[in-house]
Amino acid sequence: MHIPDGFIGPGVSVAAGITALGGFGVALRKTHGYLTDRLVPMAALVAAFVFAAQMINFPVLPGMSGHLLGGVLAAVLVGPWAGCIVVSLVLIVQALLFADGGLSALGLNIVNMALIGAVGGYVIYRALFRLGGSRASRVPPCAGLAALISVPLAAMGFVLEFALGGTVESISLGSVFWAMLGANLLIGVGEGLITFLVIGAVMRSRSDLVYGSPTFGGARSEELVS
Amino acid sequence: MVFFGVGLLITVVIAAVVSQFASTQPDSLMYVAEQGGFVNTAEAHALDQSPLAGYGGDSESRRVVAGVAGVLATLGLGYLVFFLAKAGKTRAEG
């Protein structure tokens, strides 16, 4: 879902750039509250994993593929704000090293995939998790479902940006809306499945490292949970 | 430590090996842009000529290099940013 240069005009791109920069600053500040020595390598590993997973485009429809966005995955593992930073860093590396995602569109992509995808996705995760009793066994399915929802939600970010700053006037907004919603619901199923499996694997091996789990921090260091 | 090592190993295998089997079809946004007739508004990326642009393209060996380079870059940048944030927090708390 990486927006290239040219799709969205300069006004909306700059506004998104300022929003992304502000969001990144807020995220750094918010992360302070639970930033421990063990979160540093964990967040770095999650960033590398999200980068790697994003390389894997899976077929969705004839002529169309999708890949993991990783917002909810990162947010459940290291928290929403650190997750937002993680996804932002992945997008920065992709744009600067791999020419993937436009340079002028970097702010747009950070807004859609890091702010909406990770922070917004985590809000959905928390709501789902609290809805049915916050048991550790419910972490992977709730993460998977939130991940599914987060992908069309991030796509709606693009639709809004396109409505405000699309460079072609003659396109029907309704058709872009429905096409993006439909396509990204399908990709969301893949996102949800991967997130469910990866969070499940980490929960089985080191549930004390999973921020979004009641087991976070383990029994030994309860001060990490607060 | 074991978790970190295994996690990094899996990550490198995904980026360098599994990525060889990734679909090359356009993603949802480019697909919708093609169908909607605005795909031609995309401008060439300013860094299109950089050695890693497009994750190495068709070359298998260059895709391995691109995958490993990307993992190291995100790992390093992630470590640096969170390390500095942690250092800043420690200093702020005196």
mmCIF file of C-alpha atoms in Angstrom:
data_model
loop_
_atom_site.group_PDB
_atom_site.id
_atom_site.type_symbol
_atom_site.label_atom_id
_atom_site.label_comp_id
_atom_site.label_asym_id
_atom_site.label_seq_id
_atom_site.Cartn_x
_atom_site.Cartn_y
_atom_site.Cartn_z
ATOM 1 C CA MET A 1 0.000 0.000 0.000
ATOM 2 C CA HIS A 2 3.042 2.259 -0.405
ATOM 3 C CA ILE A 3 1.985 5.479 -2.118
ATOM 4 C CA PRO A 4 4.417 6.589 -4.848
ATOM 5 C CA ASP A 5 5.236 10.230 -5.611
ATOM 6 C CA GLY A 6 2.648 11.926 -7.792
ATOM 7 C CA PHE A 7 -0.611 10.304 -6.638
ATOM 8 C CA ILE A 8 -1.296 12.961 -4.009
ATOM 9 C CA GLY A 9 -0.642 16.686 -4.485
ATOM 10 C CA PRO A 10 1.963 18.688 -2.547
ATOM 11 C CA GLY A 11 -0.475 20.368 -0.120
ATOM 12 C CA VAL A 12 -1.866 17.155 1.364
ATOM 13 C CA SER A 13 1.577 15.493 1.186
ATOM 14 C CA VAL A 14 3.141 18.293 3.234
ATOM 15 C CA ALA A 15 0.237 18.245 5.721
ATOM 16 C CA ALA A 16 0.700 14.483 6.094
ATOM 17 C CA GLY A 17 4.453 15.004 6.497
ATOM 18 C CA ILE A 18 3.874 17.436 9.366
ATOM 19 C CA THR A 19 1.327 15.039 10.918
ATOM 20 C CA ALA A 20 3.786 12.161 10.603
ATOM 21 C CA LEU A 21 6.600 14.188 12.175
ATOM 22 C CA GLY A 22 4.328 15.274 15.020
ATOM 23 C CA GLY A 23 3.101 11.716 15.483
ATOM 24 C CA PHE A 24 6.674 10.436 15.588
ATOM 25 C CA GLY A 25 7.529 12.993 18.282
ATOM 26 C CA VAL A 26 4.477 12.080 20.353
ATOM 27 C CA ALA A 27 5.330 8.396 19.897
ATOM 28 C CA LEU A 28 8.894 8.922 21.186
ATOM 29 C CA ARG A 29 7.548 10.745 24.242
ATOM 30 C CA LYS A 30 4.826 8.162 24.939
ATOM 31 C CA THR A 31 7.294 5.307 24.567
ATOM 32 C CA HIS A 32 9.360 6.737 27.452
ATOM 33 C CA GLY A 33 6.777 5.470 29.910
ATOM 34 C CA TYR A 34 7.655 1.828 29.333
ATOM 35 C CA LEU A 35 11.010 2.008 27.586
ATOM 36 C CA THR A 36 13.211 -0.550 29.305
ATOM 37 C CA ASP A 37 16.577 -2.058 28.393
ATOM 38 C CA ARG A 38 14.892 -5.168 27.000
ATOM 39 C CA LEU A 39 12.532 -3.184 24.775
ATOM 40 C CA VAL A 40 15.454 -1.753 22.747
ATOM 41 C CA PRO A 41 16.596 -5.012 21.060
ATOM 42 C CA MET A 42 13.002 -6.280 20.908
ATOM 43 C CA ALA A 43 11.819 -3.180 18.995
ATOM 44 C CA ALA A 44 14.818 -3.422 16.659
ATOM 45 C CA LEU A 45 14.050 -7.097 15.979
ATOM 46 C CA VAL A 46 10.371 -6.327 15.351
ATOM 47 C CA ALA A 47 11.398 -3.599 12.870
ATOM 48 C CA ALA A 48 13.611 -6.063 10.994
ATOM 49 C CA PHE A 49 10.861 -8.695 11.045
ATOM 50 C CA VAL A 50 8.227 -6.283 9.711
ATOM 51 C CA PHE A 51 10.645 -5.262 6.941
ATOM 52 C CA ALA A 52 11.275 -8.901 5.998
ATOM 53 C CA ALA A 53 7.593 -9.831 6.124
ATOM 54 C CA GLN A 54 6.689 -6.853 3.920
ATOM 55 C CA MET A 55 8.930 -8.305 1.197
ATOM 56 C CA ILE A 56 6.556 -11.255 0.880
ATOM 57 C CA ASN A 57 3.787 -10.275 -1.510
ATOM 58 C CA PHE A 58 1.141 -12.994 -1.518
ATOM 59 C CA PRO A 59 -1.358 -13.394 -4.376
ATOM 60 C CA VAL A 60 -4.815 -12.066 -3.491
ATOM 61 C CA LEU A 61 -6.743 -11.817 -6.767
ATOM 62 C CA PRO A 62 -5.674 -12.511 -10.362
ATOM 63 C CA GLY A 63 -3.359 -9.592 -11.122
ATOM 64 C CA MET A 64 -3.164 -8.330 -7.540
ATOM 65 C CA SER A 65 -0.998 -9.105 -4.540
ATOM 66 C CA GLY A 66 -0.759 -7.899 -0.969
ATOM 67 C CA HIS A 67 1.715 -8.015 1.858
ATOM 68 C CA LEU A 68 1.738 -7.651 5.628
ATOM 69 C CA LEU A 69 1.611 -4.079 6.932
ATOM 70 C CA GLY A 70 2.611 -5.219 10.408
ATOM 71 C CA GLY A 71 1.087 -2.337 12.380
ATOM 72 C CA VAL A 72 -0.950 -4.423 14.823
ATOM 73 C CA LEU A 73 1.771 -7.080 14.948
ATOM 74 C CA ALA A 74 4.348 -4.488 16.031
ATOM 75 C CA ALA A 75 1.938 -2.683 18.381
ATOM 76 C CA VAL A 76 0.904 -5.844 20.238
ATOM 77 C CA LEU A 77 4.559 -6.896 20.580
ATOM 78 C CA VAL A 78 6.147 -3.584 21.670
ATOM 79 C CA GLY A 79 3.191 -1.287 22.391
ATOM 80 C CA PRO A 80 1.277 1.105 20.129
ATOM 81 C CA TRP A 81 3.730 4.023 20.219
ATOM 82 C CA ALA A 82 6.893 1.966 19.877
ATOM 83 C CA GLY A 83 5.009 0.031 17.185
ATOM 84 C CA CYS A 84 4.297 3.308 15.407
ATOM 85 C CA ILE A 85 8.021 4.164 15.504
ATOM 86 C CA VAL A 86 8.915 0.654 14.277
ATOM 87 C CA VAL A 87 6.615 0.846 11.233
ATOM 88 C CA SER A 88 7.786 4.429 10.505
ATOM 89 C CA LEU A 89 11.430 3.315 10.502
ATOM 90 C CA VAL A 90 10.602 0.445 8.136
ATOM 91 C CA LEU A 91 8.884 2.891 5.769
ATOM 92 C CA ILE A 92 11.865 5.287 5.941
ATOM 93 C CA VAL A 93 14.335 2.483 5.101
ATOM 94 C CA GLN A 94 12.103 1.263 2.249
ATOM 95 C CA ALA A 95 11.811 4.736 0.726
ATOM 96 C CA LEU A 96 15.496 5.659 1.100
ATOM 97 C CA LEU A 97 17.226 2.346 0.328
ATOM 98 C CA PHE A 98 14.765 0.489 -1.897
ATOM 99 C CA ALA A 99 12.893 3.276 -3.729
ATOM 100 C CA ASP A 100 9.683 1.734 -2.351
ATOM 101 C CA GLY A 101 7.148 4.425 -1.463
ATOM 102 C CA GLY A 102 7.656 7.974 -2.693
ATOM 103 C CA LEU A 103 9.906 10.415 -0.843
ATOM 104 C CA SER A 104 7.269 13.159 -0.945
ATOM 105 C CA ALA A 105 4.697 10.503 0.022
ATOM 106 C CA LEU A 106 6.639 9.325 3.089
ATOM 107 C CA GLY A 107 4.403 11.342 5.416
ATOM 108 C CA LEU A 108 1.265 9.910 3.777
ATOM 109 C CA ASN A 109 2.575 6.384 4.133
ATOM 110 C CA ILE A 110 3.556 6.932 7.785
ATOM 111 C CA VAL A 111 0.100 8.361 8.550
ATOM 112 C CA ASN A 112 -1.659 5.394 6.915
ATOM 113 C CA MET A 113 0.494 2.485 8.010
ATOM 114 C CA ALA A 114 2.148 3.671 11.255
ATOM 115 C CA LEU A 115 -0.372 6.058 12.833
ATOM 116 C CA ILE A 116 -3.584 4.425 11.552
ATOM 117 C CA GLY A 117 -2.147 0.919 11.151
ATOM 118 C CA ALA A 118 -0.222 0.578 14.415
ATOM 119 C CA VAL A 119 -1.784 3.074 16.862
ATOM 120 C CA GLY A 120 -5.308 2.837 15.418
ATOM 121 C CA GLY A 121 -4.962 -0.915 15.081
ATOM 122 C CA TYR A 122 -3.901 -1.204 18.724
ATOM 123 C CA VAL A 123 -6.970 0.736 19.880
ATOM 124 C CA ILE A 124 -9.090 -1.868 18.067
ATOM 125 C CA TYR A 125 -7.014 -4.664 19.610
ATOM 126 C CA ARG A 126 -7.535 -3.321 23.168
ATOM 127 C CA ALA A 127 -11.267 -2.928 22.595
ATOM 128 C CA LEU A 128 -11.593 -6.504 21.268
ATOM 129 C CA PHE A 129 -9.355 -7.870 24.027
ATOM 130 C CA ARG A 130 -11.329 -6.259 26.866
ATOM 131 C CA LEU A 131 -14.662 -7.215 25.313
ATOM 132 C CA GLY A 132 -14.462 -10.888 26.197
ATOM 133 C CA GLY A 133 -12.287 -11.024 29.324
ATOM 134 C CA SER A 134 -8.593 -10.222 29.144
ATOM 135 C CA ARG A 135 -7.110 -13.725 29.153
ATOM 136 C CA ALA A 136 -3.684 -14.449 27.679
ATOM 137 C CA SER A 137 -5.176 -17.128 25.391
ATOM 138 C CA ARG A 138 -7.211 -14.415 23.667
ATOM 139 C CA VAL A 139 -4.172 -12.319 22.697
ATOM 140 C CA PRO A 140 -3.451 -14.027 19.322
ATOM 141 C CA PRO A 141 -7.065 -14.157 18.008
ATOM 142 C CA CYS A 142 -7.780 -10.564 19.093
ATOM 143 C CA ALA A 143 -4.510 -9.418 17.495
ATOM 144 C CA GLY A 144 -5.410 -11.284 14.295
ATOM 145 C CA LEU A 145 -8.889 -9.756 14.126
ATOM 146 C CA ALA A 146 -7.588 -6.243 14.858
ATOM 147 C CA ALA A 147 -4.926 -6.750 12.163
ATOM 148 C CA LEU A 148 -7.626 -7.760 9.670
ATOM 149 C CA ILE A 149 -9.587 -4.577 10.403
ATOM 150 C CA SER A 150 -6.474 -2.361 10.393
ATOM 151 C CA VAL A 151 -5.699 -2.979 6.706
ATOM 152 C CA PRO A 152 -8.947 -1.611 5.190
ATOM 153 C CA LEU A 153 -8.711 1.151 7.817
ATOM 154 C CA ALA A 154 -5.244 2.138 6.543
ATOM 155 C CA ALA A 155 -6.621 1.958 2.988
ATOM 156 C CA MET A 156 -9.324 4.431 4.015
ATOM 157 C CA GLY A 157 -6.488 6.767 4.983
ATOM 158 C CA PHE A 158 -5.369 6.673 1.374
ATOM 159 C CA VAL A 159 -8.911 7.229 0.095
ATOM 160 C CA LEU A 160 -9.229 10.324 2.314
ATOM 161 C CA GLU A 161 -5.867 11.658 1.128
ATOM 162 C CA PHE A 162 -6.882 10.942 -2.462
ATOM 163 C CA ALA A 163 -10.194 12.753 -1.952
ATOM 164 C CA LEU A 164 -8.394 15.778 -0.540
ATOM 165 C CA GLY A 165 -5.307 15.849 -2.720
ATOM 166 C CA GLY A 166 -5.668 13.445 -5.641
ATOM 167 C CA THR A 167 -3.893 14.785 -8.713
ATOM 168 C CA VAL A 168 -6.534 13.534 -11.176
ATOM 169 C CA GLU A 169 -9.894 15.273 -11.015
ATOM 170 C CA SER A 170 -11.925 12.987 -13.270
ATOM 171 C CA ILE A 171 -11.707 9.837 -11.104
ATOM 172 C CA SER A 172 -14.847 8.665 -9.328
ATOM 173 C CA LEU A 173 -14.088 8.737 -5.589
ATOM 174 C CA GLY A 174 -16.776 6.163 -4.953
ATOM 175 C CA SER A 175 -15.109 3.594 -7.202
ATOM 176 C CA VAL A 176 -11.709 4.181 -5.556
ATOM 177 C CA PHE A 177 -13.356 3.830 -2.125
ATOM 178 C CA TRP A 178 -15.059 0.525 -2.910
ATOM 179 C CA ALA A 179 -12.087 -0.901 -4.791
ATOM 180 C CA MET A 180 -9.655 -0.050 -1.977
ATOM 181 C CA LEU A 181 -12.069 -1.326 0.680
ATOM 182 C CA GLY A 182 -12.726 -4.622 -1.094
ATOM 183 C CA ALA A 183 -9.128 -5.307 -2.079
ATOM 184 C CA ASN A 184 -7.792 -4.494 1.374
ATOM 185 C CA LEU A 185 -10.420 -6.551 3.191
ATOM 186 C CA LEU A 186 -9.010 -9.533 1.288
ATOM 187 C CA ILE A 187 -5.426 -8.536 2.127
ATOM 188 C CA GLY A 188 -6.600 -8.012 5.712
ATOM 189 C CA VAL A 189 -7.476 -11.716 5.915
ATOM 190 C CA GLY A 190 -3.800 -12.485 5.151
ATOM 191 C CA GLU A 191 -2.682 -9.799 7.609
ATOM 192 C CA GLY A 192 -4.916 -11.268 10.306
ATOM 193 C CA LEU A 193 -3.727 -14.816 9.698
ATOM 194 C CA ILE A 194 -0.006 -13.893 9.772
ATOM 195 C CA THR A 195 -0.485 -11.705 12.865
ATOM 196 C CA PHE A 196 -2.426 -14.493 14.628
ATOM 197 C CA LEU A 197 0.299 -17.056 13.864
ATOM 198 C CA VAL A 198 3.291 -14.848 14.757
ATOM 199 C CA ILE A 199 1.757 -13.467 17.983
ATOM 200 C CA GLY A 200 0.724 -17.028 18.854
ATOM 201 C CA ALA A 201 4.290 -18.270 18.386
ATOM 202 C CA VAL A 202 5.757 -15.469 20.521
ATOM 203 C CA MET A 203 3.084 -16.000 23.209
ATOM 204 C CA ARG A 204 4.024 -19.683 23.400
ATOM 205 C CA SER A 205 7.764 -19.006 23.640
ATOM 206 C CA ARG A 206 8.113 -15.659 25.473
ATOM 207 C CA SER A 207 4.748 -14.229 26.510
ATOM 208 C CA ASP A 208 6.586 -11.911 28.948
ATOM 209 C CA LEU A 209 7.874 -9.973 25.909
ATOM 210 C CA VAL A 210 4.394 -9.298 24.468
ATOM 211 C CA TYR A 211 3.293 -5.781 25.463
ATOM 212 C CA GLY A 212 -0.366 -6.375 24.654
ATOM 213 C CA SER A 213 -0.597 -9.447 26.886
ATOM 214 C CA PRO A 214 -1.458 -9.537 30.616
ATOM 215 C CA THR A 215 1.682 -11.679 30.987
ATOM 216 C CA PHE A 216 3.908 -8.776 29.803
ATOM 217 C CA GLY A 217 6.989 -8.292 31.947
ATOM 218 C CA GLY A 218 6.595 -11.675 33.606
ATOM 219 C CA ALA A 219 5.931 -12.370 37.276
ATOM 220 C CA ARG A 220 9.365 -11.188 38.374
ATOM 221 C CA SER A 221 9.159 -7.573 37.315
ATOM 222 C CA GLU A 222 5.681 -6.276 37.936
ATOM 223 C CA GLU A 223 6.778 -2.651 37.700
ATOM 224 C CA LEU A 224 6.963 -3.082 33.924
ATOM 225 C CA VAL A 225 3.235 -3.678 33.654
ATOM 226 C CA SER A 226 2.101 -0.442 35.275
ATOM 227 C CA MET B 1 19.083 -14.020 23.927
ATOM 228 C CA VAL B 2 17.903 -17.317 22.421
ATOM 229 C CA PHE B 3 14.630 -15.645 21.433
ATOM 230 C CA PHE B 4 16.499 -12.778 19.805
ATOM 231 C CA GLY B 5 18.864 -15.106 17.885
ATOM 232 C CA VAL B 6 16.090 -17.372 16.628
ATOM 233 C CA GLY B 7 13.935 -14.372 15.737
ATOM 234 C CA LEU B 8 16.738 -12.767 13.764
ATOM 235 C CA LEU B 9 17.518 -16.037 11.959
ATOM 236 C CA ILE B 10 13.867 -16.449 10.933
ATOM 237 C CA THR B 11 13.813 -12.805 9.824
ATOM 238 C CA VAL B 12 16.892 -13.193 7.608
ATOM 239 C CA VAL B 13 15.512 -16.403 6.055
ATOM 240 C CA ILE B 14 12.224 -14.643 5.257
ATOM 241 C CA ALA B 15 13.986 -11.632 3.728
ATOM 242 C CA ALA B 16 16.617 -13.518 1.739
ATOM 243 C CA VAL B 17 15.007 -16.872 0.863
ATOM 244 C CA VAL B 18 11.215 -16.812 1.237
ATOM 245 C CA SER B 19 11.129 -13.443 -0.551
ATOM 246 C CA GLN B 20 12.355 -15.195 -3.721
ATOM 247 C CA PHE B 21 8.892 -16.747 -4.001
ATOM 248 C CA ALA B 22 6.954 -13.525 -3.433
ATOM 249 C CA SER B 23 4.295 -12.522 -5.945
ATOM 250 C CA THR B 24 5.382 -9.834 -8.401
ATOM 251 C CA GLN B 25 1.825 -8.732 -9.154
ATOM 252 C CA PRO B 26 0.917 -5.111 -8.310
ATOM 253 C CA ASP B 27 -0.321 -4.501 -4.764
ATOM 254 C CA SER B 28 -3.829 -3.307 -3.949
ATOM 255 C CA LEU B 29 -3.063 0.383 -4.402
ATOM 256 C CA MET B 30 -1.282 -0.031 -7.757
ATOM 257 C CA TYR B 31 -4.029 -2.429 -8.900
ATOM 258 C CA VAL B 32 -6.759 0.065 -8.012
ATOM 259 C CA ALA B 33 -4.717 2.843 -9.642
ATOM 260 C CA GLU B 34 -4.466 0.783 -12.850
ATOM 261 C CA GLN B 35 -8.184 -0.002 -12.865
ATOM 262 C CA GLY B 36 -9.093 3.565 -11.938
ATOM 263 C CA GLY B 37 -6.857 5.051 -14.596
ATOM 264 C CA PHE B 38 -4.594 7.162 -12.409
ATOM 265 C CA VAL B 39 -1.566 4.844 -12.281
ATOM 266 C CA ASN B 40 0.220 7.066 -14.820
ATOM 267 C CA THR B 41 0.245 9.962 -12.325
ATOM 268 C CA ALA B 42 2.932 8.074 -10.375
ATOM 269 C CA GLU B 43 6.292 9.765 -10.785
ATOM 270 C CA ALA B 44 9.584 7.926 -11.060
ATOM 271 C CA HIS B 45 11.240 7.522 -7.678
ATOM 272 C CA ALA B 46 14.156 9.912 -7.196
ATOM 273 C CA LEU B 47 16.307 7.000 -6.012
ATOM 274 C CA ASP B 48 15.274 4.554 -8.777
ATOM 275 C CA GLN B 49 18.890 4.175 -9.837
ATOM 276 C CA SER B 50 20.209 3.295 -6.375
ATOM 277 C CA PRO B 51 21.751 -0.190 -6.166
ATOM 278 C CA LEU B 52 19.024 -1.665 -3.960
ATOM 279 C CA ALA B 53 16.057 -0.020 -5.705
ATOM 280 C CA GLY B 54 13.162 -2.421 -6.190
ATOM 281 C CA TYR B 55 14.719 -4.960 -3.788
ATOM 282 C CA GLY B 56 17.172 -6.211 -6.413
ATOM 283 C CA GLY B 57 14.660 -6.718 -9.216
ATOM 284 C CA ASP B 58 14.897 -9.950 -11.204
ATOM 285 C CA SER B 59 18.323 -11.028 -9.994
ATOM 286 C CA GLU B 60 18.140 -13.781 -7.383
ATOM 287 C CA SER B 61 21.507 -12.929 -5.830
ATOM 288 C CA ARG B 62 20.726 -9.218 -5.696
ATOM 289 C CA ARG B 63 17.433 -9.977 -3.975
ATOM 290 C CA VAL B 64 19.345 -11.910 -1.307
ATOM 291 C CA VAL B 65 21.682 -8.918 -0.839
ATOM 292 C CA ALA B 66 18.700 -6.547 -0.724
ATOM 293 C CA GLY B 67 16.888 -8.687 1.848
ATOM 294 C CA VAL B 68 19.915 -8.997 4.143
ATOM 295 C CA ALA B 69 20.771 -5.298 3.729
ATOM 296 C CA GLY B 70 17.213 -4.291 4.594
ATOM 297 C CA VAL B 71 17.143 -6.491 7.688
ATOM 298 C CA LEU B 72 20.468 -5.053 8.892
ATOM 299 C CA ALA B 73 19.372 -1.478 8.114
ATOM 300 C CA THR B 74 16.026 -1.755 9.967
ATOM 301 C CA LEU B 75 17.646 -3.648 12.847
ATOM 302 C CA GLY B 76 20.437 -1.071 13.149
ATOM 303 C CA LEU B 77 18.202 1.971 12.760
ATOM 304 C CA GLY B 78 15.652 0.499 15.170
ATOM 305 C CA TYR B 79 18.333 -0.235 17.752
ATOM 306 C CA LEU B 80 19.832 3.236 17.372
ATOM 307 C CA VAL B 81 16.526 5.120 17.689
ATOM 308 C CA PHE B 82 15.289 3.135 20.695
ATOM 309 C CA PHE B 83 18.746 3.173 22.318
ATOM 310 C CA LEU B 84 18.882 6.976 22.002
ATOM 311 C CA ALA B 85 15.305 7.275 23.286
ATOM 312 C CA LYS B 86 16.247 5.121 26.283
ATOM 313 C CA ALA B 87 19.415 7.167 26.883
ATOM 314 C CA GLY B 88 17.392 10.391 26.689
ATOM 315 C CA LYS B 89 14.879 9.018 29.149
ATOM 316 C CA THR B 90 17.622 8.004 31.616
ATOM 317 C CA ARG B 91 19.182 11.473 31.372
ATOM 318 C CA ALA B 92 15.823 13.202 31.826
ATOM 319 C CA GLU B 93 15.200 11.169 34.966
ATOM 320 C CA GLY B 94 18.667 12.142 36.226
#
